[in-house]
XYZ file of C-alpha atoms in Angstrom:
498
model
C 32.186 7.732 4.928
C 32.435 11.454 5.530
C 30.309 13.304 8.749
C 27.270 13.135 7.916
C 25.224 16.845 7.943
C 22.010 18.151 7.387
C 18.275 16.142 8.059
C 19.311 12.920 8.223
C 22.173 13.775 11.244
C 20.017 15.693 12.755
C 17.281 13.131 12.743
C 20.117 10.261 13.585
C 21.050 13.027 16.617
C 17.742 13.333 17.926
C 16.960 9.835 18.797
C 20.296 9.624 20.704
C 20.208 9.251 24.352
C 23.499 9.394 24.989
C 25.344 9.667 28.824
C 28.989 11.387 29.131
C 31.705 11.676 31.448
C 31.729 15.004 34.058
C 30.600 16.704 36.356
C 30.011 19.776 34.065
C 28.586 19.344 30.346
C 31.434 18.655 27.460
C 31.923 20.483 24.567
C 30.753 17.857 22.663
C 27.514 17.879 24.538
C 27.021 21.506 24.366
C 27.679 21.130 20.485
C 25.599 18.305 19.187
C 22.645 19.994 21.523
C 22.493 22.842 18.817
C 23.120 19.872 15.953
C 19.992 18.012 17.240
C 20.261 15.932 20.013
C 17.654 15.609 21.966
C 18.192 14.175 25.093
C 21.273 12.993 27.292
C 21.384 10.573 30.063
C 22.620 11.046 33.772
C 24.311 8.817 35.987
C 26.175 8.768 39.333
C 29.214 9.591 38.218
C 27.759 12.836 36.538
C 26.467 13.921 40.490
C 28.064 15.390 43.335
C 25.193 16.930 44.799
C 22.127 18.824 44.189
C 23.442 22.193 43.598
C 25.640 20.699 40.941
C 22.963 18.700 39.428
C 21.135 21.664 38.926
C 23.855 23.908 37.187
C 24.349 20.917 35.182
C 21.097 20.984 34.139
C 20.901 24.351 33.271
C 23.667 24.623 31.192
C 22.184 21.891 29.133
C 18.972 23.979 28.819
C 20.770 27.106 27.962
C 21.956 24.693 24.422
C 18.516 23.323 24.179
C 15.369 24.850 26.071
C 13.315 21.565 25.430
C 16.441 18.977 25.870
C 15.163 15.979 27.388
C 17.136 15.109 30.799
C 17.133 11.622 31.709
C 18.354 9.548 34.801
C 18.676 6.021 35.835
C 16.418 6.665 39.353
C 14.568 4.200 40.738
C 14.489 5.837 43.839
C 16.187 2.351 45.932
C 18.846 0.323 45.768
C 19.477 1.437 42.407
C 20.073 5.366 42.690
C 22.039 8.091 40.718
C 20.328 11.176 42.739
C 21.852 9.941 45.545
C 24.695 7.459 45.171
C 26.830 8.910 47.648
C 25.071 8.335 50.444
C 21.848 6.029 49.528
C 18.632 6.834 48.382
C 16.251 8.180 51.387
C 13.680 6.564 50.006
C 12.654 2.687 49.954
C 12.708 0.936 46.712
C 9.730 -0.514 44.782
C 10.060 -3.991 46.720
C 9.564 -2.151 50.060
C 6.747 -0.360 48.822
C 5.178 -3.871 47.471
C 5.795 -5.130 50.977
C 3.089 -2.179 52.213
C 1.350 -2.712 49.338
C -0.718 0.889 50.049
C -0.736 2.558 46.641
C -1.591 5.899 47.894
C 1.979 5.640 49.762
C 3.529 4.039 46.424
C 1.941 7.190 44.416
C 3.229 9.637 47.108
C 6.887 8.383 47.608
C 7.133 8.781 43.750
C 5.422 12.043 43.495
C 8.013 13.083 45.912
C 10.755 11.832 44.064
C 9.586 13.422 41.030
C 8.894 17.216 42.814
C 13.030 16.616 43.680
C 14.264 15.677 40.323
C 11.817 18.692 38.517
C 13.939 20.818 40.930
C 17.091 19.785 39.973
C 16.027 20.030 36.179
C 15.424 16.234 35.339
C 12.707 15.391 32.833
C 12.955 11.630 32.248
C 13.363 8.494 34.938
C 13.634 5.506 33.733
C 11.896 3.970 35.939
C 9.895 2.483 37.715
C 10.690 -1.389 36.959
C 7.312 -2.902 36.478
C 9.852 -6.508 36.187
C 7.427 -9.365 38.505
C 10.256 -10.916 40.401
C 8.694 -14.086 39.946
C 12.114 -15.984 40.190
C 13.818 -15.837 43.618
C 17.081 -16.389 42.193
C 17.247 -13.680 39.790
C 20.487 -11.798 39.691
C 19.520 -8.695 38.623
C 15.928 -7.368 39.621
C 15.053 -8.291 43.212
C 14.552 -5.536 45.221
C 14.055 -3.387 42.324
C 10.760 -5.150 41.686
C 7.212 -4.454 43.461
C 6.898 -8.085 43.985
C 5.983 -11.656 43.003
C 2.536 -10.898 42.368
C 1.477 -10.015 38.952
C -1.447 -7.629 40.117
C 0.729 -6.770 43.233
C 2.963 -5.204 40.479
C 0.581 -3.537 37.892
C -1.190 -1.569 40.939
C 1.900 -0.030 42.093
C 3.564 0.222 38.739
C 0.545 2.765 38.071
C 0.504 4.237 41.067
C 4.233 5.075 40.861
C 3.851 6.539 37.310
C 0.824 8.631 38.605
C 3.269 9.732 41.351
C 6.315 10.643 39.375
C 4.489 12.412 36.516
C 2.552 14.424 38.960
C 5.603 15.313 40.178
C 6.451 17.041 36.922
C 8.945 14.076 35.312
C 8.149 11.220 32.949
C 7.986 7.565 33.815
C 9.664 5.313 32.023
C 8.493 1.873 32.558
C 10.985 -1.345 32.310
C 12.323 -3.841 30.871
C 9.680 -4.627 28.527
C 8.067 -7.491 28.500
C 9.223 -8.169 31.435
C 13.122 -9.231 33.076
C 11.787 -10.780 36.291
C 11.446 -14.551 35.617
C 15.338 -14.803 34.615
C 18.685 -15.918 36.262
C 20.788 -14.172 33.702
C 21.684 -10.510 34.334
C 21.677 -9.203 30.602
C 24.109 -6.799 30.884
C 26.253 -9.966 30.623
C 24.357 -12.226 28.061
C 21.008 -12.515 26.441
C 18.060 -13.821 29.309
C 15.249 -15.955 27.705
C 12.079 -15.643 29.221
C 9.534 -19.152 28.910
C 6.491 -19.755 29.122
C 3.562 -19.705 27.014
C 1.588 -16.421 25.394
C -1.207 -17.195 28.147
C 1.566 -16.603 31.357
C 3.145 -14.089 29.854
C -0.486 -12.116 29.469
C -1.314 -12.851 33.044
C 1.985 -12.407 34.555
C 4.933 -10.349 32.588
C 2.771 -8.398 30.801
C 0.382 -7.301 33.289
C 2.003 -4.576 34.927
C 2.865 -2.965 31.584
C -0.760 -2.750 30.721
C -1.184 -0.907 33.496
C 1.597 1.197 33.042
C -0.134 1.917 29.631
C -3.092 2.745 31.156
C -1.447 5.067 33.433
C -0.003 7.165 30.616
C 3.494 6.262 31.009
C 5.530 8.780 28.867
C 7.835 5.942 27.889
C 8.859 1.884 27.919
C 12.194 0.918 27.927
C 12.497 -2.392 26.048
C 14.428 -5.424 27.695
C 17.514 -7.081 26.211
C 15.087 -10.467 26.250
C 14.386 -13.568 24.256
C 11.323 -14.055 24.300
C 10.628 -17.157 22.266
C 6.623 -17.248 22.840
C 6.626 -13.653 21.162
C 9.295 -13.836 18.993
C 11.981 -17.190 18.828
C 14.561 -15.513 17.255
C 15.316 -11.675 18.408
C 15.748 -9.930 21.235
C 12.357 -7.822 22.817
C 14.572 -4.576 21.764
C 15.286 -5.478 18.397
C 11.615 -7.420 17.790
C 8.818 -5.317 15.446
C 6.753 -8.407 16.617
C 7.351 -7.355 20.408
C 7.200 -3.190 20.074
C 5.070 -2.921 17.012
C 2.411 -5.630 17.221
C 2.457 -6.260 21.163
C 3.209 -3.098 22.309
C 1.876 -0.549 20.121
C -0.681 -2.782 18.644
C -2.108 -4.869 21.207
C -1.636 -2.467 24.244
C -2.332 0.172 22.449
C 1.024 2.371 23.991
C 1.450 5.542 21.710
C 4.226 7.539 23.680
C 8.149 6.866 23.233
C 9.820 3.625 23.092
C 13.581 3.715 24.572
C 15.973 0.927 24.230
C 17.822 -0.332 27.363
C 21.423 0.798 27.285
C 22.607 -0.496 23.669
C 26.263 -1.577 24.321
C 25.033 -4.215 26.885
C 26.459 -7.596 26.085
C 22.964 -9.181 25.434
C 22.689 -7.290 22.135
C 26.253 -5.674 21.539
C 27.765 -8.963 21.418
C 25.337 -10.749 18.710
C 24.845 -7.763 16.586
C 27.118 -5.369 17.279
C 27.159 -2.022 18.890
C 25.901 0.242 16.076
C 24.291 -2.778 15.122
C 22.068 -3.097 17.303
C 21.047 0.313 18.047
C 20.065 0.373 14.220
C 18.165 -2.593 14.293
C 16.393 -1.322 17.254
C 14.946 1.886 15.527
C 13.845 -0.422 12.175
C 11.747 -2.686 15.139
C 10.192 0.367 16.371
C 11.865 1.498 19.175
C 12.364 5.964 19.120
C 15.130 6.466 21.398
C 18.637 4.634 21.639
C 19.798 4.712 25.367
C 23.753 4.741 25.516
C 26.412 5.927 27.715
C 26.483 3.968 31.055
C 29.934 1.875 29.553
C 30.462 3.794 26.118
C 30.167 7.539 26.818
C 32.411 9.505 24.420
C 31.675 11.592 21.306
C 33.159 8.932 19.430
C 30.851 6.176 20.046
C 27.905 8.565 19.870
C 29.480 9.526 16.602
C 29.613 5.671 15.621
C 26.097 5.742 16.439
C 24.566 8.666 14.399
C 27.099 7.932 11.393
C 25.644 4.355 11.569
C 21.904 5.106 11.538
C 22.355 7.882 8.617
C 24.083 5.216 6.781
C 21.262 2.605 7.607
C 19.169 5.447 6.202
C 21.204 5.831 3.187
C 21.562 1.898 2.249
C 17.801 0.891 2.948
C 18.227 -0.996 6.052
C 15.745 1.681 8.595
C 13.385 3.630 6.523
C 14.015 7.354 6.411
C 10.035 7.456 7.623
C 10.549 5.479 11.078
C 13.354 7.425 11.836
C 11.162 10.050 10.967
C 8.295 8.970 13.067
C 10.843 7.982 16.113
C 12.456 11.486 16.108
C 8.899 12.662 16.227
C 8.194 10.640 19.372
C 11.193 12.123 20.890
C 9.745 15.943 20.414
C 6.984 15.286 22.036
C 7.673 13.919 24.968
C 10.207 16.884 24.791
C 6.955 18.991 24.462
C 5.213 17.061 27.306
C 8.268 17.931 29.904
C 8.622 21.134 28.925
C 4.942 21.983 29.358
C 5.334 19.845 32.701
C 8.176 22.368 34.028
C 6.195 25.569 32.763
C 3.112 23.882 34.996
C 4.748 23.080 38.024
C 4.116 24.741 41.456
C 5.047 23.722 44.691
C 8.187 24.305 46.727
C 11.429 26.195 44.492
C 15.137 25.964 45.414
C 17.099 22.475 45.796
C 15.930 19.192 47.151
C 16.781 18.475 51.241
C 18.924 16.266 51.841
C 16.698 13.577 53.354
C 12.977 12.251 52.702
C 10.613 12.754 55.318
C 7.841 10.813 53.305
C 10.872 8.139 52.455
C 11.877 7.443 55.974
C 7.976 7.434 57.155
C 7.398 4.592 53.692
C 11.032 2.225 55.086
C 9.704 2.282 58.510
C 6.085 0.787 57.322
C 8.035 -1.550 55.275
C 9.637 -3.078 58.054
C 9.064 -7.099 58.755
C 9.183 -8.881 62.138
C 9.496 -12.688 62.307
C 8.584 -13.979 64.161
C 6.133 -10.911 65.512
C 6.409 -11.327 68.960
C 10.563 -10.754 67.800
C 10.316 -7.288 68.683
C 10.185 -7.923 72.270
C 13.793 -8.716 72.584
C 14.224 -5.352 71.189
C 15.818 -3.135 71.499
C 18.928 -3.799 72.051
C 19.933 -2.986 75.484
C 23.808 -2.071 75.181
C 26.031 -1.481 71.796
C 26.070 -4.618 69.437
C 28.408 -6.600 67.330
C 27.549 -5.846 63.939
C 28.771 -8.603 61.081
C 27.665 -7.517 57.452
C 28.003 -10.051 54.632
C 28.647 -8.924 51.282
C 27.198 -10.395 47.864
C 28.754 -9.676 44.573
C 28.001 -6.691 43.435
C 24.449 -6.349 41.457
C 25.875 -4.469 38.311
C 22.733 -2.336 38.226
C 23.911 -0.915 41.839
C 26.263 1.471 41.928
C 29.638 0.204 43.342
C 30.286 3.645 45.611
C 26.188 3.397 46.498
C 26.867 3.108 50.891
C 24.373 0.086 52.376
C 24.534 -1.926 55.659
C 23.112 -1.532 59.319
C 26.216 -0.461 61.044
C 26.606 3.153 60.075
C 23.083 3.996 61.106
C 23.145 1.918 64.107
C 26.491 3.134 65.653
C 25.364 6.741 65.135
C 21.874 5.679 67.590
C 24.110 2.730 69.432
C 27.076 4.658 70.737
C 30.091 1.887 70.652
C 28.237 -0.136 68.019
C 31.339 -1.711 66.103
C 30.926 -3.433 62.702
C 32.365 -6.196 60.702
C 31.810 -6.944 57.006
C 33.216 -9.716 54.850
C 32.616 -10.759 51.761
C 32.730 -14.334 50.109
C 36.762 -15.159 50.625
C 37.320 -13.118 53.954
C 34.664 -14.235 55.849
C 36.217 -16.063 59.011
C 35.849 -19.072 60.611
C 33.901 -17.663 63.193
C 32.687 -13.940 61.975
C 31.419 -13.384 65.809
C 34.535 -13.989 67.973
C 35.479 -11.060 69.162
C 31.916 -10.319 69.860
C 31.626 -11.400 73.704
C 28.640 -11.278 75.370
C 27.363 -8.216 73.392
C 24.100 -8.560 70.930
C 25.014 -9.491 67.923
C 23.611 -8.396 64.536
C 23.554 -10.280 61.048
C 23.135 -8.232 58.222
C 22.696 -10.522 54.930
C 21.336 -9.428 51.292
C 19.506 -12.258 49.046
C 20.588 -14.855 51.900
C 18.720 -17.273 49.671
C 20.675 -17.037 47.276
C 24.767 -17.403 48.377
C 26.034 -20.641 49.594
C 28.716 -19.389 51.275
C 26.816 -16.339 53.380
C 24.207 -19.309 54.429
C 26.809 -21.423 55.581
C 28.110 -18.138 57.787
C 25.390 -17.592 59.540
C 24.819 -21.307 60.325
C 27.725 -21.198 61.957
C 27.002 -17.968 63.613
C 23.481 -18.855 65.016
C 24.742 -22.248 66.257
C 27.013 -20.188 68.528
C 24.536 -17.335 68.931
C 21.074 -18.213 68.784
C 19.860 -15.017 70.357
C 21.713 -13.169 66.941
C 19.072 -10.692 65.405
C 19.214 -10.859 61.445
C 18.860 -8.127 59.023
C 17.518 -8.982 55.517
C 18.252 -6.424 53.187
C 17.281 -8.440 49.666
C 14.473 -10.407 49.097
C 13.578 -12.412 52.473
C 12.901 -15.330 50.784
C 14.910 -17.413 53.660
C 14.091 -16.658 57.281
C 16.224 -17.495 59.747
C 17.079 -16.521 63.717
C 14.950 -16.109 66.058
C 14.142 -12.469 65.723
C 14.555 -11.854 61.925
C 14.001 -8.416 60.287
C 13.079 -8.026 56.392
C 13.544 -4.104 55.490
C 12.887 -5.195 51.780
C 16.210 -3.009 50.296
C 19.527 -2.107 51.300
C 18.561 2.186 50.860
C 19.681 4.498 53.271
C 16.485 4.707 54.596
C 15.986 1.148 55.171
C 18.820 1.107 57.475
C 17.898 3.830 59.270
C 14.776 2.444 59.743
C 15.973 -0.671 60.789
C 18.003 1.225 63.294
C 15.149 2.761 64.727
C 13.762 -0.369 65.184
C 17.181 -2.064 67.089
C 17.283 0.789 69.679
C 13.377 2.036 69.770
C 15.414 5.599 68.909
C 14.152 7.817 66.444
C-alpha cells in the first residue's frame, strides 16, 4: 500500500510509543513528532548522563510541547537513568524488605523530582508483579514481595511518590508476571490458578494501583487461562476491557509491554500483535527496546491504518485510544507547569537512596554483625548468574568495587557458571573472605561453589544480592538488590565506614 497520510496516520502515530537509537533525537523522530506521534520511549543506550538526557529532552519538546517522554525506570536493578554506574537507589524488593511506606512513597517521589528535571514524563514502573514464585526468572528483585498486601501498599505508595514528583506511574505487567518461571521476552508465561487467587493475590496490588490514580498499566505478555484460555492479557478485551476497565474501574491509559517480545511477536506477528492489542483495548503500543528504526515504526502505523481501513480495529477505538494518549499528555504537561522544588540537573547520588539500602539491610543470623567488620582487606569472590534480560548488560553490580574503595587492598574475583574454579578461594590465605551470590536459590552450579567454599572457610561472610530465599554461612547478609546503593551499603556494613 502507499504511506498512509492524513487522520488515520496521525491517529495510527499517536498511539506509538516507539524507542530509537542515539544519543541525540533522529530525524525521523523530530519528523513524525510534527506528523503525530505522541510519545517516544528511553532506554540506556539513549543516556550518557544527565546533562545529555536533558538536551535530549528538550529537543523533543521543541517538535512537540506536550510529547510524552517515557523510560523503563524502576529505580533498582533494572535502571536506564543510571545504567552506567547503578541506580543509587534500592529497588522495590528492598523497599518491601522495610516495608515503611512513607520511605517507599519518598524514595519514589525522589526519583520522580530527578526524572521531571531531566524532562521525563512517563516511568513505567513501578512493578506491582507479587513474586510469589521463588524461581521466577524475570521479576525477583523487581517485585515488593511475596505478600499480596505487602505489594498493593507499596505499589500505592510508590505511585503517590512518583506522581508527586511530577511523572506518571505506570503500573506492570498486568495481571500480574510474578507467579511464572518463563521470562516472556522469550515465550508466552501462563499464569494458574483460579479467579478467587488471582483476586486475592495477582490482582491485588493493581487495585491499589487503581486506587492510587496510576496514570497508566502496562499489560503483561500472559496467559491467563482463568481470565481468558486462549489470548494473551495484552491482546485480551476480556482482560483490559471487562477486568480492567470494567471491574476495577481504571479509566487512564493502557500501554502494551514492548510488542516485538517473543511471547506475542512470535504467535501473531509483530504488526500483528500491536494491532490486535489496540482492538482489545489497550491505547498505547510500547516498541523500540529490540526494533527501534523508522522502518518498523513505519510497519507499525502502516499496519494499524490498514487494520482501520479493512475492519479489523474500529476507526472509534483507535479514536478513543489516541484520546487516552492526549490526556495523559495533558496531565504531564500540567504536572511540569506545576512543579516547584529544586531546578538544574539531578546529583549524582541519592541521599534518601543510600539512607532506604542501608535500612534494607539483613543480618543472619543477628548476632552476625559482631564479627564485623572486617578487620584487614578481604578476598572478595563474586558469582555471576545469567544475565536477567530485563537488566541492562553494561548496568555495574557486585560488593568489590565499593568495598575496595572503604577496604584499601580489597581484591576481587568473579566467575561465572564455566570459569568458576575448583576452589574460587585459594589464593585467599588467611584474609576474610567474602561471597557475593545473586538468586543463590536458584543456580546449581553457584550452590555447589559456595559449598565448597564454606567447607574450607566457614568463617566466609555471604552477600545476597537476589532474593534470599537460601541462607547460608554463618554471618549472611541479604541487601535485597544488586543497585549501587545496595553495595555501598553493604560496604558500610563490612568495614563500619561510612
Amino acid at each position: 500500500m502507499s504511506e498512509p497520510t492524513g487522520h488515520l496516520a496521525a491517529l495510527a502515530a499517536t498511539v506509538l510509543q516507539p524507542g530509537f537509537v542515539g544519543t541525540t533525537a533522529p530525524p525521523w523522530i523530530r519528523r513524525w513528532l510534527g506528523e503525530g506521534l505522541g510519545s517516544v520511549v528511553l532506554f540506556a543506550r539513549n543516556v550518557v548522563d544527565h546533562a545529555q538526557v536533558a538536551e535530549l529532552t528538550a529537543a523533543l519538546r521543541a517538535e512537540r510541547p506536550d510529547v510524552i517522554v517515557a523510560i523503563d525506570e524502576e529505580a533498582g536493578d533494572v535502571t536506564r537513568i543510571e545504567s552506567g554506574r547503578g541506580s543509587s537507589r534500592p529497588g522495590n524488593f528492598a523497599l518491601g524488605a522495610v516495608d515503611d511506606p512513607e520511605l517507599t512513597e519518598e524514595v519514589a517521589r525522589d526519583l520522580g523530582a530527578d526524572l521531571a528535571r531531566l524532562g521525563v514524563t512517563l516511568d513505567y514502573a513501578p512493578d506491582a508483579d507479587v513474586n510469589s514464585n521463588p524461581a521466577n526468572p524475570v521479576i525477583g528483585v523487581r517485585s515488593f514481595g511475596a505478600d499480596p498486601e505487602l505489594v498493593a501498599r507499596h505499589t500505592a505508595a510508590w505511585i503517590r511518590g512518583l506522581q508527586a514528583g511530577g511523572v506518571a506511574a505506570c503500573a506492570k505487567h498486568f495481571p500480574g508476571h510474578g507467579d511464572t518461571q518463563i521470562d516472556s521476552h522469550h515465550d508466552l508465561p501462563l499464569i494458574g490458578g483460579g479467579r478467587a487467587r488471582l483476586d486475592a493475590v495477582e490482582l491485588a496490588p493493581f487495585r491499589a494501583a487503581v486506587d492510587a490514580g496510576a496514570q497508566a498499566v502496562m499489560t503483561g505478555h500472559l496467559l491467563v487461562p482463568a481470565l481468558d484460555p486462549e489470548l494473551p492479557a495484552t491482546l485480551s478485551s476480556r482482560i483490559l476491557g471487562g477486568l480492567l476497565r470494567d471491574e476495577l474501574g481504571f479509566s487512564g491509559v493502557v500501554i502494551t509491554d514492548a510488542v516485538e517480545m517473543r511471547a506475542v511477536a512470535d504467535r501473531y506477528g509483530f504488526a500483528g500483535a500491536a494491532v490486535r492489542a489496540l482492538a482489545a483495548g489497550a491505547d498505547a503500543i510500547c516498541v523500540g527496546g529490540e526494533r527501534a528504526g523508522e522502518e518498523d515504526a513505519r510497519e507499525l502505523r502502516n499496519a494499524i491504518v490498514a487494520a482501520v481501513i479493512s475492519g479489523e480495529l474500529p476507526e472509534e477505538r483507535l479514536a478513543e485510544a489516541a484520546k487516552r494518549v492526549g490526556q495523559l499528555a495533558e496531565w504531564t504537561a500540567a504536572a511540569r507547569a506545576a512543579r516547584t522544588g529544586a531546578d538544574g540537573l539531578p546529583a549524582d547520588a541519592s541521599p534518601v537512596g543510600l539512607a532506604a539500602a542501608r535500612r534494607a539491610l539483613r543480618v543472619t543470623p543477628p548476632t552476625g554483625v559482631d564479627a564485623l567488620p572486617l578487620a584487614r582487606a578481604a578476598y572478595v569472590v563474586e558469582f555471576e548468574p545469567p544475565r536477567n534480560i530485563a537488566i541492562g548488560a553494561e548496568t555495574p553490580w557486585g560488593i568489590g568495587a565499593p568495598l575496595s574503595r572503604l577496604l584499601p587492598g580489597t581484591t576481587t574475583h568473579r566467575y561465572a557458571e564455566p570459569d568458576v574454579p575448583a576452589d574460587p578461594v585459594a589464593g585467599a590465605g588467611d584474609r576474610p573472605v567474602v561471597l557475593v551470590v545473586r538468586d543463590l536459590h536458584r543456580h546449581d552450579w553457584m550452590r555447589a561453589a559456595v559449598r565448597r567454599v564454606l567447607a574450607a572457610r566457614p568463617d566466609a561472610v555471604v552477600i545476597e544480592l537476589g532474593v534470599p530465599e537460601l541462607v547460608v554461612g554463618a554471618v549472611h547478609v541479604a541487601t535485597h538488590g544488586a543497585t549501587r546503593a545496595a553495595g555501598l551499603a553493604a560496604a558500610e556494613l563490612l568495614t563500619g565506614v561510612r
